PDB file of C-alpha atoms in Angstrom:
ATOM      1  CA  UNK A   1      13.055 -23.553  43.623  1.00 51.00           C
ATOM      2  CA  UNK A   2      10.324 -21.649  45.270  1.00 51.00           C
ATOM      3  CA  UNK A   3       6.425 -22.650  43.635  1.00 49.00           C
ATOM      4  CA  UNK A   4       6.614 -19.100  41.982  1.00 45.00           C
ATOM      5  CA  UNK A   5       9.739 -19.619  40.403  1.00 43.00           C
ATOM      6  CA  UNK A   6       8.954 -22.868  39.617  1.00 49.00           C
ATOM      7  CA  UNK A   7       5.518 -21.756  38.234  1.00 44.00           C
ATOM      8  CA  UNK A   8       7.735 -19.514  36.061  1.00 39.00           C
ATOM      9  CA  UNK A   9       9.552 -21.905  34.702  1.00 49.00           C
ATOM     10  CA  UNK A  10       6.752 -23.828  33.657  1.00 46.00           C
ATOM     11  CA  UNK A  11       5.592 -20.954  31.342  1.00 45.00           C
ATOM     12  CA  UNK A  12       8.480 -19.866  29.653  1.00 50.00           C
ATOM     13  CA  UNK A  13       8.614 -24.319  28.874  1.00 51.00           C
ATOM     14  CA  UNK A  14       5.378 -23.411  27.583  1.00 42.00           C
ATOM     15  CA  UNK A  15       6.146 -20.651  25.362  1.00 45.00           C
ATOM     16  CA  UNK A  16       9.044 -21.748  24.278  1.00 51.00           C
ATOM     17  CA  UNK A  17       6.718 -25.110  23.045  1.00 50.00           C
ATOM     18  CA  UNK A  18       4.264 -22.824  21.302  1.00 46.00           C
ATOM     19  CA  UNK A  19       6.791 -20.776  19.017  1.00 49.00           C
ATOM     20  CA  UNK A  20       8.279 -23.773  18.652  1.00 53.00           C
ATOM     21  CA  UNK A  21       5.492 -25.754  16.919  1.00 50.00           C
ATOM     22  CA  UNK A  22       4.834 -22.917  14.978  1.00 57.00           C
ATOM     23  CA  UNK A  23       5.938 -22.203  11.265  1.00 76.00           C
ATOM     24  CA  UNK A  24       6.830 -18.947  12.357  1.00 89.00           C
ATOM     25  CA  UNK A  25      10.533 -18.955  12.827  1.00 93.00           C
ATOM     26  CA  UNK A  26      11.398 -17.015  16.989  1.00 93.00           C
ATOM     27  CA  UNK A  27      14.423 -15.348  16.852  1.00 95.00           C
ATOM     28  CA  UNK A  28      16.320 -12.422  19.360  1.00 95.00           C
ATOM     29  CA  UNK A  29      19.323 -10.935  18.646  1.00 96.00           C
ATOM     30  CA  UNK A  30      20.955  -8.758  21.529  1.00 96.00           C
ATOM     31  CA  UNK A  31      22.168  -5.170  19.720  1.00 95.00           C
ATOM     32  CA  UNK A  32      25.142  -5.221  22.119  1.00 94.00           C
ATOM     33  CA  UNK A  33      27.088  -7.922  20.549  1.00 96.00           C
ATOM     34  CA  UNK A  34      24.562  -8.631  17.598  1.00 96.00           C
ATOM     35  CA  UNK A  35      24.829 -12.008  18.580  1.00 97.00           C
ATOM     36  CA  UNK A  36      22.012 -14.298  18.409  1.00 97.00           C
ATOM     37  CA  UNK A  37      20.807 -15.074  21.664  1.00 95.00           C
ATOM     38  CA  UNK A  38      18.116 -17.531  19.985  1.00 94.00           C
ATOM     39  CA  UNK A  39      16.772 -18.623  17.047  1.00 94.00           C
ATOM     40  CA  UNK A  40      13.685 -21.322  16.483  1.00 92.00           C
ATOM     41  CA  UNK A  41      15.015 -24.720  15.827  1.00 93.00           C
ATOM     42  CA  UNK A  42      12.520 -24.407  12.729  1.00 93.00           C
ATOM     43  CA  UNK A  43      15.331 -22.990  10.857  1.00 94.00           C
ATOM     44  CA  UNK A  44      17.129 -26.303  10.361  1.00 94.00           C
ATOM     45  CA  UNK A  45      14.610 -27.387   8.165  1.00 93.00           C
ATOM     46  CA  UNK A  46      13.555 -24.553   6.617  1.00 94.00           C
ATOM     47  CA  UNK A  47      17.136 -23.696   5.212  1.00 96.00           C
ATOM     48  CA  UNK A  48      19.224 -26.738   6.322  1.00 96.00           C
ATOM     49  CA  UNK A  49      21.425 -24.896   8.904  1.00 96.00           C
ATOM     50  CA  UNK A  50      21.789 -25.718  11.627  1.00 96.00           C
ATOM     51  CA  UNK A  51      20.621 -24.146  14.734  1.00 95.00           C
ATOM     52  CA  UNK A  52      23.636 -23.064  17.139  1.00 95.00           C
ATOM     53  CA  UNK A  53      25.282 -22.341  13.951  1.00 97.00           C
ATOM     54  CA  UNK A  54      23.303 -19.088  14.018  1.00 97.00           C
ATOM     55  CA  UNK A  55      25.696 -16.765  16.014  1.00 97.00           C
ATOM     56  CA  UNK A  56      25.203 -13.279  14.966  1.00 96.00           C
ATOM     57  CA  UNK A  57      24.366 -11.103  12.408  1.00 96.00           C
ATOM     58  CA  UNK A  58      26.924 -12.249   9.869  1.00 96.00           C
ATOM     59  CA  UNK A  59      26.047 -15.807   9.720  1.00 97.00           C
ATOM     60  CA  UNK A  60      22.393 -14.342   8.945  1.00 97.00           C
ATOM     61  CA  UNK A  61      23.829 -11.526   6.363  1.00 96.00           C
ATOM     62  CA  UNK A  62      25.844 -14.519   5.326  1.00 96.00           C
ATOM     63  CA  UNK A  63      23.095 -16.173   4.279  1.00 97.00           C
ATOM     64  CA  UNK A  64      21.378 -13.929   2.017  1.00 97.00           C
ATOM     65  CA  UNK A  65      21.391 -13.494  -2.114  1.00 97.00           C
ATOM     66  CA  UNK A  66      23.730 -11.496  -2.670  1.00 96.00           C
ATOM     67  CA  UNK A  67      21.663  -9.645  -4.980  1.00 96.00           C
ATOM     68  CA  UNK A  68      19.636  -8.565  -1.336  1.00 96.00           C
ATOM     69  CA  UNK A  69      21.942  -8.315   0.761  1.00 96.00           C
ATOM     70  CA  UNK A  70      23.441  -4.786   0.433  1.00 96.00           C
ATOM     71  CA  UNK A  71      20.148  -3.152   0.848  1.00 96.00           C
ATOM     72  CA  UNK A  72      18.311  -5.362   3.437  1.00 96.00           C
ATOM     73  CA  UNK A  73      21.297  -4.982   5.718  1.00 96.00           C
ATOM     74  CA  UNK A  74      21.489  -1.854   5.322  1.00 96.00           C
ATOM     75  CA  UNK A  75      17.642  -0.964   5.411  1.00 96.00           C
ATOM     76  CA  UNK A  76      17.319  -3.097   8.784  1.00 95.00           C
ATOM     77  CA  UNK A  77      19.869  -1.731  10.931  1.00 94.00           C
ATOM     78  CA  UNK A  78      18.765   1.923   9.407  1.00 95.00           C
ATOM     79  CA  UNK A  79      15.066   1.090  11.057  1.00 95.00           C
ATOM     80  CA  UNK A  80      16.649  -0.863  14.143  1.00 94.00           C
ATOM     81  CA  UNK A  81      19.113   2.480  14.964  1.00 93.00           C
ATOM     82  CA  UNK A  82      16.128   4.606  14.828  1.00 92.00           C
ATOM     83  CA  UNK A  83      13.779   2.319  17.022  1.00 91.00           C
ATOM     84  CA  UNK A  84      11.504   1.584  14.225  1.00 94.00           C
ATOM     85  CA  UNK A  85       9.598  -1.885  13.923  1.00 95.00           C
ATOM     86  CA  UNK A  86       9.659  -3.039  10.393  1.00 95.00           C
ATOM     87  CA  UNK A  87       9.640  -6.141   8.129  1.00 95.00           C
ATOM     88  CA  UNK A  88      11.824  -7.257   5.271  1.00 95.00           C
ATOM     89  CA  UNK A  89      11.394  -9.814   2.366  1.00 95.00           C
ATOM     90  CA  UNK A  90      14.893 -11.314   0.519  1.00 96.00           C
ATOM     91  CA  UNK A  91      16.064 -14.703  -0.386  1.00 96.00           C
ATOM     92  CA  UNK A  92      17.761 -16.659   2.871  1.00 97.00           C
ATOM     93  CA  UNK A  93      20.344 -19.661   1.295  1.00 97.00           C
ATOM     94  CA  UNK A  94      20.109 -23.656   2.096  1.00 96.00           C
ATOM     95  CA  UNK A  95      22.952 -25.378   2.835  1.00 96.00           C
ATOM     96  CA  UNK A  96      22.497 -27.228  -0.741  1.00 96.00           C
ATOM     97  CA  UNK A  97      22.713 -23.944  -2.220  1.00 95.00           C
ATOM     98  CA  UNK A  98      19.483 -23.175  -3.149  1.00 95.00           C
ATOM     99  CA  UNK A  99      17.289 -20.234  -2.228  1.00 96.00           C
ATOM    100  CA  UNK A 100      14.032 -19.574  -0.142  1.00 95.00           C
ATOM    101  CA  UNK A 101      11.757 -16.333  -0.614  1.00 96.00           C
ATOM    102  CA  UNK A 102      11.668 -15.035   3.859  1.00 95.00           C
ATOM    103  CA  UNK A 103       9.610 -12.232   5.145  1.00 95.00           C
ATOM    104  CA  UNK A 104      11.609 -11.232   8.115  1.00 95.00           C
ATOM    105  CA  UNK A 105       9.000  -9.649  10.999  1.00 95.00           C
ATOM    106  CA  UNK A 106      11.271  -7.029  13.590  1.00 96.00           C
ATOM    107  CA  UNK A 107      10.567  -5.734  16.156  1.00 95.00           C
ATOM    108  CA  UNK A 108      12.731  -3.233  18.591  1.00 95.00           C
ATOM    109  CA  UNK A 109      12.977  -3.595  22.147  1.00 95.00           C
ATOM    110  CA  UNK A 110      14.311  -1.116  24.286  1.00 92.00           C
ATOM    111  CA  UNK A 111      15.250  -0.199  27.647  1.00 90.00           C
ATOM    112  CA  UNK A 112      13.938   1.483  30.626  1.00 88.00           C
ATOM    113  CA  UNK A 113      16.658   4.985  29.396  1.00 87.00           C
ATOM    114  CA  UNK A 114      14.770   4.436  25.339  1.00 87.00           C
ATOM    115  CA  UNK A 115      17.845   2.763  24.005  1.00 91.00           C
ATOM    116  CA  UNK A 116      17.395  -0.890  21.578  1.00 93.00           C
ATOM    117  CA  UNK A 117      18.115  -3.219  23.891  1.00 94.00           C
ATOM    118  CA  UNK A 118      17.631  -5.861  21.539  1.00 95.00           C
ATOM    119  CA  UNK A 119      15.605  -7.373  18.702  1.00 96.00           C
ATOM    120  CA  UNK A 120      13.277  -9.953  18.381  1.00 95.00           C
ATOM    121  CA  UNK A 121      11.053 -11.026  15.305  1.00 94.00           C
ATOM    122  CA  UNK A 122       9.896 -13.640  13.024  1.00 94.00           C
ATOM    123  CA  UNK A 123      10.862 -15.033   9.842  1.00 95.00           C
ATOM    124  CA  UNK A 124       8.118 -16.602   8.056  1.00 94.00           C
ATOM    125  CA  UNK A 125       8.588 -18.622   4.768  1.00 94.00           C
ATOM    126  CA  UNK A 126       7.026 -16.240   1.979  1.00 93.00           C
ATOM    127  CA  UNK A 127       8.212 -18.806  -1.655  1.00 91.00           C
ATOM    128  CA  UNK A 128       4.306 -19.757  -2.000  1.00 89.00           C
ATOM    129  CA  UNK A 129       3.384 -16.065  -2.095  1.00 88.00           C
ATOM    130  CA  UNK A 130       6.800 -15.108  -4.714  1.00 90.00           C
ATOM    131  CA  UNK A 131       5.177 -17.960  -7.114  1.00 88.00           C
ATOM    132  CA  UNK A 132       1.486 -16.033  -7.045  1.00 88.00           C
ATOM    133  CA  UNK A 133       3.305 -13.318  -7.863  1.00 87.00           C
ATOM    134  CA  UNK A 134       5.153 -15.210 -10.624  1.00 87.00           C
ATOM    135  CA  UNK A 135       2.430 -16.009 -11.647  1.00 86.00           C
ATOM    136  CA  UNK A 136       0.581 -12.821 -12.143  1.00 85.00           C
ATOM    137  CA  UNK A 137       3.928 -11.448 -14.062  1.00 83.00           C
ATOM    138  CA  UNK A 138       3.726 -14.549 -16.609  1.00 82.00           C
ATOM    139  CA  UNK A 139       0.397 -13.601 -17.153  1.00 80.00           C
ATOM    140  CA  UNK A 140       0.461  -9.776 -17.741  1.00 76.00           C
ATOM    141  CA  UNK A 141       3.390 -10.940 -20.099  1.00 75.00           C
ATOM    142  CA  UNK A 142       0.645 -13.270 -21.417  1.00 73.00           C
ATOM    143  CA  UNK A 143      -1.352  -9.764 -22.924  1.00 61.00           C
ATOM    144  CA  UNK A 144      -0.162  -9.998 -26.099  1.00 60.00           C
ATOM    145  CA  UNK A 145       0.247 -13.347 -26.908  1.00 63.00           C
ATOM    146  CA  UNK A 146      -2.645 -14.146 -25.454  1.00 63.00           C
ATOM    147  CA  UNK A 147      -5.383 -12.023 -27.030  1.00 76.00           C
ATOM    148  CA  UNK A 148      -5.469 -10.160 -23.217  1.00 84.00           C
ATOM    149  CA  UNK A 149      -5.288  -7.431 -24.839  1.00 86.00           C
ATOM    150  CA  UNK A 150      -8.285  -4.327 -25.523  1.00 91.00           C
ATOM    151  CA  UNK A 151      -7.742  -3.701 -29.220  1.00 88.00           C
ATOM    152  CA  UNK A 152      -8.954   0.040 -29.108  1.00 93.00           C
ATOM    153  CA  UNK A 153      -7.275   1.596 -25.844  1.00 94.00           C
ATOM    154  CA  UNK A 154      -3.731  -1.524 -25.741  1.00 91.00           C
ATOM    155  CA  UNK A 155      -4.158  -1.544 -21.880  1.00 94.00           C
ATOM    156  CA  UNK A 156      -5.157  -5.511 -20.695  1.00 92.00           C
ATOM    157  CA  UNK A 157      -9.038  -6.860 -21.321  1.00 93.00           C
ATOM    158  CA  UNK A 158     -12.341  -7.880 -19.996  1.00 94.00           C
ATOM    159  CA  UNK A 159     -10.849 -11.680 -20.325  1.00 91.00           C
ATOM    160  CA  UNK A 160      -7.463 -10.870 -18.506  1.00 91.00           C
ATOM    161  CA  UNK A 161      -9.219  -8.953 -15.916  1.00 95.00           C
ATOM    162  CA  UNK A 162     -11.559 -12.250 -15.663  1.00 95.00           C
ATOM    163  CA  UNK A 163      -8.015 -14.314 -14.956  1.00 93.00           C
ATOM    164  CA  UNK A 164      -6.143 -11.856 -12.874  1.00 95.00           C
ATOM    165  CA  UNK A 165      -9.207 -11.143 -10.249  1.00 97.00           C
ATOM    166  CA  UNK A 166      -9.991 -15.392  -9.960  1.00 96.00           C
ATOM    167  CA  UNK A 167      -6.366 -15.464  -9.517  1.00 96.00           C
ATOM    168  CA  UNK A 168      -5.566 -12.583  -6.434  1.00 97.00           C
ATOM    169  CA  UNK A 169      -9.586 -13.750  -5.100  1.00 97.00           C
ATOM    170  CA  UNK A 170      -7.641 -16.918  -4.034  1.00 95.00           C
ATOM    171  CA  UNK A 171      -4.849 -15.583  -3.162  1.00 95.00           C
ATOM    172  CA  UNK A 172      -6.578 -12.689  -1.213  1.00 96.00           C
ATOM    173  CA  UNK A 173      -8.820 -15.578   0.183  1.00 95.00           C
ATOM    174  CA  UNK A 174      -5.549 -18.031   1.634  1.00 93.00           C
ATOM    175  CA  UNK A 175      -3.440 -15.000   2.978  1.00 92.00           C
ATOM    176  CA  UNK A 176      -6.193 -12.592   4.616  1.00 95.00           C
ATOM    177  CA  UNK A 177      -4.917  -9.781   2.654  1.00 95.00           C
ATOM    178  CA  UNK A 178      -7.452  -7.578   1.620  1.00 97.00           C
ATOM    179  CA  UNK A 179      -8.314  -6.926  -2.050  1.00 97.00           C
ATOM    180  CA  UNK A 180      -9.798  -3.517  -3.666  1.00 97.00           C
ATOM    181  CA  UNK A 181     -11.522  -2.974  -7.228  1.00 98.00           C
ATOM    182  CA  UNK A 182     -12.441   0.282  -8.147  1.00 98.00           C
ATOM    183  CA  UNK A 183     -14.337  -0.192 -11.300  1.00 98.00           C
ATOM    184  CA  UNK A 184     -14.557   3.554 -13.051  1.00 98.00           C
ATOM    185  CA  UNK A 185     -17.047   4.899 -15.831  1.00 98.00           C
ATOM    186  CA  UNK A 186     -16.598   8.245 -17.864  1.00 98.00           C
ATOM    187  CA  UNK A 187     -19.412  11.144 -17.230  1.00 98.00           C
ATOM    188  CA  UNK A 188     -21.441  11.620 -19.709  1.00 97.00           C
ATOM    189  CA  UNK A 189     -20.087   9.643 -22.237  1.00 97.00           C
ATOM    190  CA  UNK A 190     -22.657   8.645 -24.886  1.00 96.00           C
ATOM    191  CA  UNK A 191     -22.725  12.565 -25.806  1.00 96.00           C
ATOM    192  CA  UNK A 192     -19.586  13.117 -25.775  1.00 97.00           C
ATOM    193  CA  UNK A 193     -19.709  10.451 -28.477  1.00 95.00           C
ATOM    194  CA  UNK A 194     -23.117  11.741 -30.415  1.00 95.00           C
ATOM    195  CA  UNK A 195     -21.618  15.448 -30.512  1.00 95.00           C
ATOM    196  CA  UNK A 196     -17.647  15.080 -30.885  1.00 95.00           C
ATOM    197  CA  UNK A 197     -17.972  11.713 -32.911  1.00 95.00           C
ATOM    198  CA  UNK A 198     -16.422   8.644 -32.999  1.00 93.00           C
ATOM    199  CA  UNK A 199     -13.121   9.127 -33.717  1.00 96.00           C
ATOM    200  CA  UNK A 200     -12.912  11.450 -30.860  1.00 96.00           C
ATOM    201  CA  UNK A 201     -14.356   9.533 -28.685  1.00 96.00           C
ATOM    202  CA  UNK A 202     -12.073   6.394 -29.633  1.00 97.00           C
ATOM    203  CA  UNK A 203      -9.326   9.038 -28.658  1.00 97.00           C
ATOM    204  CA  UNK A 204     -10.914  10.035 -25.107  1.00 97.00           C
ATOM    205  CA  UNK A 205     -11.203   6.504 -24.497  1.00 98.00           C
ATOM    206  CA  UNK A 206      -7.206   6.034 -25.183  1.00 97.00           C
ATOM    207  CA  UNK A 207      -6.105   8.696 -23.433  1.00 97.00           C
ATOM    208  CA  UNK A 208      -7.858   8.183 -20.036  1.00 98.00           C
ATOM    209  CA  UNK A 209      -7.139   4.138 -20.460  1.00 98.00           C
ATOM    210  CA  UNK A 210      -3.012   5.316 -21.090  1.00 97.00           C
ATOM    211  CA  UNK A 211      -4.168   8.134 -17.690  1.00 97.00           C
ATOM    212  CA  UNK A 212      -5.449   5.582 -15.737  1.00 97.00           C
ATOM    213  CA  UNK A 213      -2.908   3.029 -16.110  1.00 96.00           C
ATOM    214  CA  UNK A 214      -0.492   5.272 -14.277  1.00 94.00           C
ATOM    215  CA  UNK A 215      -2.825   5.180 -11.090  1.00 93.00           C
ATOM    216  CA  UNK A 216      -1.399   2.765  -9.264  1.00 82.00           C
ATOM    217  CA  UNK A 217       2.434   1.682  -9.832  1.00 81.00           C
ATOM    218  CA  UNK A 218       3.127  -1.863  -7.919  1.00 89.00           C
ATOM    219  CA  UNK A 219       4.331  -4.878  -9.547  1.00 88.00           C
ATOM    220  CA  UNK A 220       0.447  -6.665  -8.688  1.00 93.00           C
ATOM    221  CA  UNK A 221      -1.895  -3.967  -9.726  1.00 96.00           C
ATOM    222  CA  UNK A 222      -4.040  -4.310 -12.409  1.00 97.00           C
ATOM    223  CA  UNK A 223      -5.715  -2.115 -14.672  1.00 97.00           C
ATOM    224  CA  UNK A 224      -8.392  -3.026 -17.647  1.00 97.00           C
ATOM    225  CA  UNK A 225     -10.804  -2.275 -20.334  1.00 96.00           C
ATOM    226  CA  UNK A 226     -14.277  -3.470 -18.446  1.00 97.00           C
ATOM    227  CA  UNK A 227     -16.291  -2.555 -21.380  1.00 93.00           C
ATOM    228  CA  UNK A 228     -17.558   0.232 -23.710  1.00 95.00           C
ATOM    229  CA  UNK A 229     -16.515   3.798 -21.540  1.00 97.00           C
ATOM    230  CA  UNK A 230     -15.975   1.226 -18.355  1.00 98.00           C
ATOM    231  CA  UNK A 231     -12.216   0.858 -16.826  1.00 98.00           C
ATOM    232  CA  UNK A 232     -11.296  -1.230 -13.800  1.00 98.00           C
ATOM    233  CA  UNK A 233      -8.891  -1.491 -11.171  1.00 98.00           C
ATOM    234  CA  UNK A 234      -7.784  -5.021  -8.721  1.00 98.00           C
ATOM    235  CA  UNK A 235      -5.920  -3.146  -6.535  1.00 97.00           C
ATOM    236  CA  UNK A 236      -4.164  -6.843  -3.847  1.00 96.00           C
ATOM    237  CA  UNK A 237      -3.423  -6.143  -0.210  1.00 95.00           C
ATOM    238  CA  UNK A 238      -4.593  -2.759  -0.804  1.00 96.00           C
ATOM    239  CA  UNK A 239      -7.202  -1.907   2.059  1.00 95.00           C
ATOM    240  CA  UNK A 240     -10.617   0.425   1.554  1.00 96.00           C
ATOM    241  CA  UNK A 241      -8.548   4.042   2.774  1.00 95.00           C
ATOM    242  CA  UNK A 242      -5.222   3.357   0.331  1.00 95.00           C
ATOM    243  CA  UNK A 243      -8.081   2.312  -2.514  1.00 96.00           C
ATOM    244  CA  UNK A 244      -9.879   5.831  -1.805  1.00 96.00           C
ATOM    245  CA  UNK A 245      -6.396   7.091  -2.130  1.00 95.00           C
ATOM    246  CA  UNK A 246      -5.643   5.291  -5.314  1.00 97.00           C
ATOM    247  CA  UNK A 247      -9.383   6.758  -6.618  1.00 97.00           C
ATOM    248  CA  UNK A 248      -8.833  10.209  -5.981  1.00 96.00           C
ATOM    249  CA  UNK A 249      -5.143  10.052  -7.629  1.00 96.00           C
ATOM    250  CA  UNK A 250      -7.738   8.530 -11.096  1.00 97.00           C
ATOM    251  CA  UNK A 251      -9.910  11.414 -10.339  1.00 96.00           C
ATOM    252  CA  UNK A 252      -6.667  14.189 -10.722  1.00 96.00           C
ATOM    253  CA  UNK A 253      -4.972  12.147 -13.309  1.00 97.00           C
ATOM    254  CA  UNK A 254      -8.178  12.333 -15.862  1.00 97.00           C
ATOM    255  CA  UNK A 255      -8.707  15.609 -15.024  1.00 96.00           C
ATOM    256  CA  UNK A 256      -4.823  16.599 -15.773  1.00 96.00           C
ATOM    257  CA  UNK A 257      -5.757  15.805 -19.590  1.00 97.00           C
ATOM    258  CA  UNK A 258      -7.839  18.627 -19.613  1.00 97.00           C
ATOM    259  CA  UNK A 259     -10.430  16.610 -22.478  1.00 97.00           C
ATOM    260  CA  UNK A 260     -13.011  19.252 -22.974  1.00 96.00           C
ATOM    261  CA  UNK A 261     -16.240  18.310 -22.520  1.00 97.00           C
ATOM    262  CA  UNK A 262     -19.039  21.006 -23.628  1.00 95.00           C
ATOM    263  CA  UNK A 263     -21.737  18.528 -23.443  1.00 95.00           C
ATOM    264  CA  UNK A 264     -21.177  17.032 -19.503  1.00 96.00           C
ATOM    265  CA  UNK A 265     -24.139  17.870 -16.745  1.00 94.00           C
ATOM    266  CA  UNK A 266     -21.353  18.470 -14.387  1.00 95.00           C
ATOM    267  CA  UNK A 267     -18.043  19.956 -16.159  1.00 95.00           C
ATOM    268  CA  UNK A 268     -16.722  21.233 -19.584  1.00 95.00           C
ATOM    269  CA  UNK A 269     -13.748  19.087 -18.941  1.00 96.00           C
ATOM    270  CA  UNK A 270     -14.296  14.943 -19.015  1.00 97.00           C
ATOM    271  CA  UNK A 271     -15.271  13.773 -15.685  1.00 98.00           C
ATOM    272  CA  UNK A 272     -15.118  10.045 -14.354  1.00 98.00           C
ATOM    273  CA  UNK A 273     -17.416   8.692 -11.704  1.00 98.00           C
ATOM    274  CA  UNK A 274     -15.893   5.205  -9.324  1.00 98.00           C
ATOM    275  CA  UNK A 275     -17.214   2.767  -7.519  1.00 98.00           C
ATOM    276  CA  UNK A 276     -14.999   0.927  -4.980  1.00 98.00           C
ATOM    277  CA  UNK A 277     -14.834  -2.183  -2.431  1.00 97.00           C
ATOM    278  CA  UNK A 278     -12.951  -3.876  -0.758  1.00 97.00           C
ATOM    279  CA  UNK A 279     -12.953  -7.385   0.987  1.00 97.00           C
ATOM    280  CA  UNK A 280     -11.166 -10.021   2.759  1.00 96.00           C
ATOM    281  CA  UNK A 281     -12.897 -13.162   0.635  1.00 96.00           C
ATOM    282  CA  UNK A 282     -14.047 -16.069   2.850  1.00 94.00           C
ATOM    283  CA  UNK A 283     -15.306 -19.706   1.388  1.00 92.00           C
ATOM    284  CA  UNK A 284     -18.934 -18.061   1.202  1.00 94.00           C
ATOM    285  CA  UNK A 285     -18.183 -15.202  -0.579  1.00 95.00           C
ATOM    286  CA  UNK A 286     -18.361 -15.506  -4.401  1.00 96.00           C
ATOM    287  CA  UNK A 287     -15.962 -12.527  -6.881  1.00 96.00           C
ATOM    288  CA  UNK A 288     -18.914 -12.220  -8.881  1.00 96.00           C
ATOM    289  CA  UNK A 289     -21.246 -11.269  -6.047  1.00 96.00           C
ATOM    290  CA  UNK A 290     -18.449  -8.979  -4.755  1.00 97.00           C
ATOM    291  CA  UNK A 291     -17.234  -7.222  -8.562  1.00 97.00           C
ATOM    292  CA  UNK A 292     -21.899  -6.807  -8.557  1.00 97.00           C
ATOM    293  CA  UNK A 293     -21.511  -4.595  -5.303  1.00 97.00           C
ATOM    294  CA  UNK A 294     -18.337  -2.304  -7.083  1.00 98.00           C
ATOM    295  CA  UNK A 295     -20.679  -1.841  -9.363  1.00 97.00           C
ATOM    296  CA  UNK A 296     -23.793  -0.801  -7.289  1.00 97.00           C
ATOM    297  CA  UNK A 297     -21.405   1.862  -6.110  1.00 97.00           C
ATOM    298  CA  UNK A 298     -21.125   3.090  -9.029  1.00 97.00           C
ATOM    299  CA  UNK A 299     -24.466   3.627 -10.181  1.00 97.00           C
ATOM    300  CA  UNK A 300     -24.313   5.487  -7.025  1.00 97.00           C
ATOM    301  CA  UNK A 301     -22.072   7.620  -7.722  1.00 97.00           C
ATOM    302  CA  UNK A 302     -23.381   8.473 -10.941  1.00 96.00           C
ATOM    303  CA  UNK A 303     -26.978   8.757  -9.241  1.00 96.00           C
ATOM    304  CA  UNK A 304     -25.774  11.415  -6.975  1.00 96.00           C
ATOM    305  CA  UNK A 305     -24.397  13.519  -9.618  1.00 95.00           C
ATOM    306  CA  UNK A 306     -21.115  11.738 -10.938  1.00 96.00           C
ATOM    307  CA  UNK A 307     -17.531  12.817 -10.971  1.00 96.00           C
ATOM    308  CA  UNK A 308     -17.071  11.370  -7.470  1.00 96.00           C
ATOM    309  CA  UNK A 309     -16.693   8.327  -5.777  1.00 96.00           C
ATOM    310  CA  UNK A 310     -18.309   6.026  -3.720  1.00 96.00           C
ATOM    311  CA  UNK A 311     -17.528   2.699  -1.361  1.00 94.00           C
ATOM    312  CA  UNK A 312     -18.015   0.581   0.145  1.00 84.00           C
ATOM    313  CA  UNK A 313     -20.315  -2.548   0.736  1.00 77.00           C
ATOM    314  CA  UNK A 314     -23.985  -3.680   1.493  1.00 60.00           C
TER     315      UNK A 314
END
């Protein structure tokens, strides 16, 4: 064996050792045969199935929850055929009959002619993340039972926001995913109340809350009345650009309500101002300081003429 060949073999052994020492489970599938060329030995510790029992894609699909199998297989095959890198979450069957939540991250390898040659990827155990999502859903279901509901507008109240914010803050710090918050204020609401009366004011708050509650529709997105004429949106795993798009959707939703406001200095139709912030919190960051920074952005939006959004953090 030449020195170069020996070095290549040693390098391959090092890379294999590194791959097999991580919690992520590496794998490779040959596209022509749909056979596993490799799967990391960590698979046995996670699911109980021996490494050498993963022969073809049938072993992968058969060891999937029946409710997930069809859509996951169809999605992954179509994306792979199109040469698109992708990922999918599903429940994988363990050898003892239980299920573990898996995220499969897939990269499509092409040959020199541009044809699909292989699929390589990693399986991640996301069971803890799913448990977090279940906790969040449980918290949201407790709105009525635990008085986490705003009596006037019917949306979540400040108390519920505090609970959700702390949970999402902890989750964001653990996963390294961005967390965005949008703080919303109805423009010239005092003037609205003064001239149209408190009954009309209450009706206005209800209409605005109902409209804004539809702005972000993912299961973990959270909307609450923050206090008075202020509302707040918590957007987990959302970067700054995506948060800005949600904020613009909020503005459009309120505009579509066409609530007359003859005593506003910016429009005869009711408008809103918004402060935005996005953070991937570290151990030194505090949620209170982050919310204060978002609140400052809201103040700037009102200073700059209202009916707008201001984003970014100091």
